[in-house]
PDB file of C-alpha atoms in Angstrom:
ATOM      1  CA  UNK A   1      70.382 104.247  73.754  1.00 61.00           C
ATOM      2  CA  UNK A   2      69.100 103.437  77.218  1.00 85.00           C
ATOM      3  CA  UNK A   3      70.336  99.847  77.411  1.00 91.00           C
ATOM      4  CA  UNK A   4      73.516  97.806  77.174  1.00 95.00           C
ATOM      5  CA  UNK A   5      74.231  94.202  76.224  1.00 96.00           C
ATOM      6  CA  UNK A   6      75.141  91.220  78.397  1.00 96.00           C
ATOM      7  CA  UNK A   7      75.371  87.484  77.821  1.00 95.00           C
ATOM      8  CA  UNK A   8      72.748  85.255  79.434  1.00 95.00           C
ATOM      9  CA  UNK A   9      75.410  83.540  81.568  1.00 93.00           C
ATOM     10  CA  UNK A  10      76.307  86.928  83.131  1.00 95.00           C
ATOM     11  CA  UNK A  11      72.764  87.623  84.384  1.00 96.00           C
ATOM     12  CA  UNK A  12      71.857  87.275  88.056  1.00 97.00           C
ATOM     13  CA  UNK A  13      68.629  87.055  90.055  1.00 97.00           C
ATOM     14  CA  UNK A  14      67.517  90.517  91.191  1.00 96.00           C
ATOM     15  CA  UNK A  15      69.048  92.296  88.195  1.00 97.00           C
ATOM     16  CA  UNK A  16      67.156  93.598  85.169  1.00 96.00           C
ATOM     17  CA  UNK A  17      66.841  92.740  81.477  1.00 97.00           C
ATOM     18  CA  UNK A  18      64.622  93.649  78.523  1.00 96.00           C
ATOM     19  CA  UNK A  19      61.999  91.146  77.384  1.00 95.00           C
ATOM     20  CA  UNK A  20      59.942  92.317  74.403  1.00 92.00           C
ATOM     21  CA  UNK A  21      61.391  95.836  74.954  1.00 90.00           C
ATOM     22  CA  UNK A  22      59.934  95.905  78.479  1.00 93.00           C
ATOM     23  CA  UNK A  23      62.298  96.294  81.483  1.00 95.00           C
ATOM     24  CA  UNK A  24      61.910  93.256  83.772  1.00 97.00           C
ATOM     25  CA  UNK A  25      63.367  92.200  87.125  1.00 97.00           C
ATOM     26  CA  UNK A  26      64.884  88.701  86.997  1.00 97.00           C
ATOM     27  CA  UNK A  27      63.228  86.431  89.571  1.00 98.00           C
ATOM     28  CA  UNK A  28      64.677  83.042  88.578  1.00 97.00           C
ATOM     29  CA  UNK A  29      67.402  81.676  86.289  1.00 97.00           C
ATOM     30  CA  UNK A  30      67.943  77.986  85.562  1.00 96.00           C
ATOM     31  CA  UNK A  31      70.796  76.794  83.365  1.00 93.00           C
ATOM     32  CA  UNK A  32      70.690  73.472  81.541  1.00 92.00           C
ATOM     33  CA  UNK A  33      73.732  71.387  80.690  1.00 89.00           C
ATOM     34  CA  UNK A  34      74.972  71.361  77.118  1.00 88.00           C
ATOM     35  CA  UNK A  35      73.397  68.656  74.984  1.00 80.00           C
ATOM     36  CA  UNK A  36      75.085  66.230  72.620  1.00 80.00           C
ATOM     37  CA  UNK A  37      74.768  68.611  69.661  1.00 79.00           C
ATOM     38  CA  UNK A  38      73.983  71.947  71.276  1.00 83.00           C
ATOM     39  CA  UNK A  39      75.029  74.415  73.870  1.00 89.00           C
ATOM     40  CA  UNK A  40      73.711  75.083  77.358  1.00 93.00           C
ATOM     41  CA  UNK A  41      70.499  77.090  77.643  1.00 94.00           C
ATOM     42  CA  UNK A  42      69.296  79.518  80.291  1.00 95.00           C
ATOM     43  CA  UNK A  43      65.626  79.779  81.248  1.00 96.00           C
ATOM     44  CA  UNK A  44      64.773  83.162  82.738  1.00 97.00           C
ATOM     45  CA  UNK A  45      61.606  84.100  84.622  1.00 97.00           C
ATOM     46  CA  UNK A  46      61.131  87.842  85.165  1.00 98.00           C
ATOM     47  CA  UNK A  47      58.468  90.331  86.257  1.00 97.00           C
ATOM     48  CA  UNK A  48      57.891  93.543  84.252  1.00 96.00           C
ATOM     49  CA  UNK A  49      58.722  96.725  86.149  1.00 94.00           C
ATOM     50  CA  UNK A  50      55.969  98.812  84.580  1.00 91.00           C
ATOM     51  CA  UNK A  51      53.290  96.184  83.860  1.00 90.00           C
ATOM     52  CA  UNK A  52      53.915  93.622  86.665  1.00 91.00           C
ATOM     53  CA  UNK A  53      53.485  90.825  84.094  1.00 95.00           C
ATOM     54  CA  UNK A  54      55.399  87.551  84.363  1.00 97.00           C
ATOM     55  CA  UNK A  55      57.690  86.851  81.412  1.00 96.00           C
ATOM     56  CA  UNK A  56      59.606  83.663  80.643  1.00 96.00           C
ATOM     57  CA  UNK A  57      62.300  83.222  77.978  1.00 97.00           C
ATOM     58  CA  UNK A  58      64.882  80.583  77.014  1.00 95.00           C
ATOM     59  CA  UNK A  59      68.178  81.529  75.356  1.00 95.00           C
ATOM     60  CA  UNK A  60      71.568  79.868  74.752  1.00 94.00           C
ATOM     61  CA  UNK A  61      74.011  80.984  77.479  1.00 93.00           C
ATOM     62  CA  UNK A  62      76.177  82.862  74.951  1.00 93.00           C
ATOM     63  CA  UNK A  63      73.173  84.790  73.576  1.00 95.00           C
ATOM     64  CA  UNK A  64      73.376  88.561  74.060  1.00 96.00           C
ATOM     65  CA  UNK A  65      70.381  90.204  75.751  1.00 96.00           C
ATOM     66  CA  UNK A  66      69.639  93.859  76.427  1.00 96.00           C
ATOM     67  CA  UNK A  67      69.978  95.184  79.971  1.00 96.00           C
ATOM     68  CA  UNK A  68      68.091  98.454  80.595  1.00 96.00           C
ATOM     69  CA  UNK A  69      69.779 101.441  82.180  1.00 95.00           C
ATOM     70  CA  UNK A  70      67.431 102.389  85.014  1.00 95.00           C
ATOM     71  CA  UNK A  71      67.809 105.875  86.416  1.00 95.00           C
ATOM     72  CA  UNK A  72      66.684 106.288  90.023  1.00 95.00           C
ATOM     73  CA  UNK A  73      65.606 109.870  90.668  1.00 96.00           C
ATOM     74  CA  UNK A  74      63.771 111.980  93.236  1.00 97.00           C
ATOM     75  CA  UNK A  75      60.893 114.373  92.690  1.00 97.00           C
ATOM     76  CA  UNK A  76      58.532 116.571  94.661  1.00 97.00           C
ATOM     77  CA  UNK A  77      54.793 115.903  94.392  1.00 96.00           C
ATOM     78  CA  UNK A  78      53.092 119.116  93.222  1.00 97.00           C
ATOM     79  CA  UNK A  79      49.501 117.834  93.031  1.00 96.00           C
ATOM     80  CA  UNK A  80      47.421 114.644  92.993  1.00 95.00           C
ATOM     81  CA  UNK A  81      44.117 114.272  91.098  1.00 93.00           C
ATOM     82  CA  UNK A  82      42.238 111.516  89.225  1.00 90.00           C
ATOM     83  CA  UNK A  83      44.838 108.807  89.993  1.00 91.00           C
ATOM     84  CA  UNK A  84      47.582 110.995  88.514  1.00 95.00           C
ATOM     85  CA  UNK A  85      50.353 112.949  90.200  1.00 96.00           C
ATOM     86  CA  UNK A  86      52.143 116.002  88.913  1.00 97.00           C
ATOM     87  CA  UNK A  87      55.810 115.763  89.864  1.00 97.00           C
ATOM     88  CA  UNK A  88      58.813 118.071  89.634  1.00 97.00           C
ATOM     89  CA  UNK A  89      62.236 116.438  89.257  1.00 97.00           C
ATOM     90  CA  UNK A  90      64.561 117.490  92.099  1.00 96.00           C
ATOM     91  CA  UNK A  91      67.600 117.992  89.821  1.00 96.00           C
ATOM     92  CA  UNK A  92      66.255 119.245  86.478  1.00 96.00           C
ATOM     93  CA  UNK A  93      63.069 120.924  87.814  1.00 96.00           C
ATOM     94  CA  UNK A  94      61.186 119.317  84.899  1.00 96.00           C
ATOM     95  CA  UNK A  95      57.481 118.859  85.658  1.00 97.00           C
ATOM     96  CA  UNK A  96      55.528 115.861  84.388  1.00 96.00           C
ATOM     97  CA  UNK A  97      52.383 113.869  85.104  1.00 96.00           C
ATOM     98  CA  UNK A  98      52.612 110.215  86.107  1.00 95.00           C
ATOM     99  CA  UNK A  99      49.704 107.754  86.518  1.00 93.00           C
ATOM    100  CA  UNK A 100      49.297 106.218  89.981  1.00 92.00           C
ATOM    101  CA  UNK A 101      48.649 102.536  90.666  1.00 86.00           C
ATOM    102  CA  UNK A 102      45.718 101.758  92.972  1.00 85.00           C
ATOM    103  CA  UNK A 103      48.047 100.493  95.714  1.00 86.00           C
ATOM    104  CA  UNK A 104      50.024 103.766  95.992  1.00 89.00           C
ATOM    105  CA  UNK A 105      47.321 106.433  95.503  1.00 89.00           C
ATOM    106  CA  UNK A 106      46.968 106.909  99.292  1.00 89.00           C
ATOM    107  CA  UNK A 107      50.752 107.151  99.819  1.00 91.00           C
ATOM    108  CA  UNK A 108      51.412 110.023  97.377  1.00 93.00           C
ATOM    109  CA  UNK A 109      50.711 113.404  99.004  1.00 94.00           C
ATOM    110  CA  UNK A 110      51.316 116.929  97.638  1.00 96.00           C
ATOM    111  CA  UNK A 111      54.469 118.553  99.022  1.00 95.00           C
ATOM    112  CA  UNK A 112      56.242 115.253  99.735  1.00 95.00           C
ATOM    113  CA  UNK A 113      59.463 113.945  98.195  1.00 95.00           C
ATOM    114  CA  UNK A 114      59.235 110.596  96.377  1.00 95.00           C
ATOM    115  CA  UNK A 115      61.555 108.323  94.376  1.00 95.00           C
ATOM    116  CA  UNK A 116      60.840 107.304  90.823  1.00 95.00           C
ATOM    117  CA  UNK A 117      62.539 105.144  88.229  1.00 94.00           C
ATOM    118  CA  UNK A 118      62.992 106.052  84.589  1.00 94.00           C
ATOM    119  CA  UNK A 119      63.796 103.433  81.942  1.00 94.00           C
ATOM    120  CA  UNK A 120      63.091 103.063  78.238  1.00 91.00           C
ATOM    121  CA  UNK A 121      61.158 106.350  78.182  1.00 91.00           C
ATOM    122  CA  UNK A 122      58.769 105.309  80.971  1.00 93.00           C
ATOM    123  CA  UNK A 123      58.539 106.417  84.598  1.00 95.00           C
ATOM    124  CA  UNK A 124      57.191 104.733  87.724  1.00 94.00           C
ATOM    125  CA  UNK A 125      56.966 105.817  91.364  1.00 94.00           C
ATOM    126  CA  UNK A 126      58.836 103.399  93.612  1.00 90.00           C
ATOM    127  CA  UNK A 127      58.408 102.941  97.364  1.00 82.00           C
ATOM    128  CA  UNK A 128      60.735 100.981  99.660  1.00 68.00           C
ATOM    129  CA  UNK A 129      58.613  98.260 101.269  1.00 56.00           C
TER     130      UNK A 129
END
């Protein structure tokens, strides 16, 4: 299990949650007041980590949502070809191939150390902007 549960009222902007089994970074949360016959609702707008898609959901504040466990790791770039990089994890020495987005192809060079995130069985190279 690579996620844990949290109530909607516990979520904060800048943290992460799962929407349609996709890890997303929370960009905005708005809470409504409880209605005459219902409970307060939270509207969450988030951006997918791996697909960069905007997601929007509405849940009651006591609703439990899944929060992904994101592992931040380092790896050495072994080779780069055809918009893919072969990486070797710095701790486990596992080698794997990861696709490169168009905006980072020029920044990934063989022999360099990079950071990547792993969540829900997917990996993505992350750069500090």
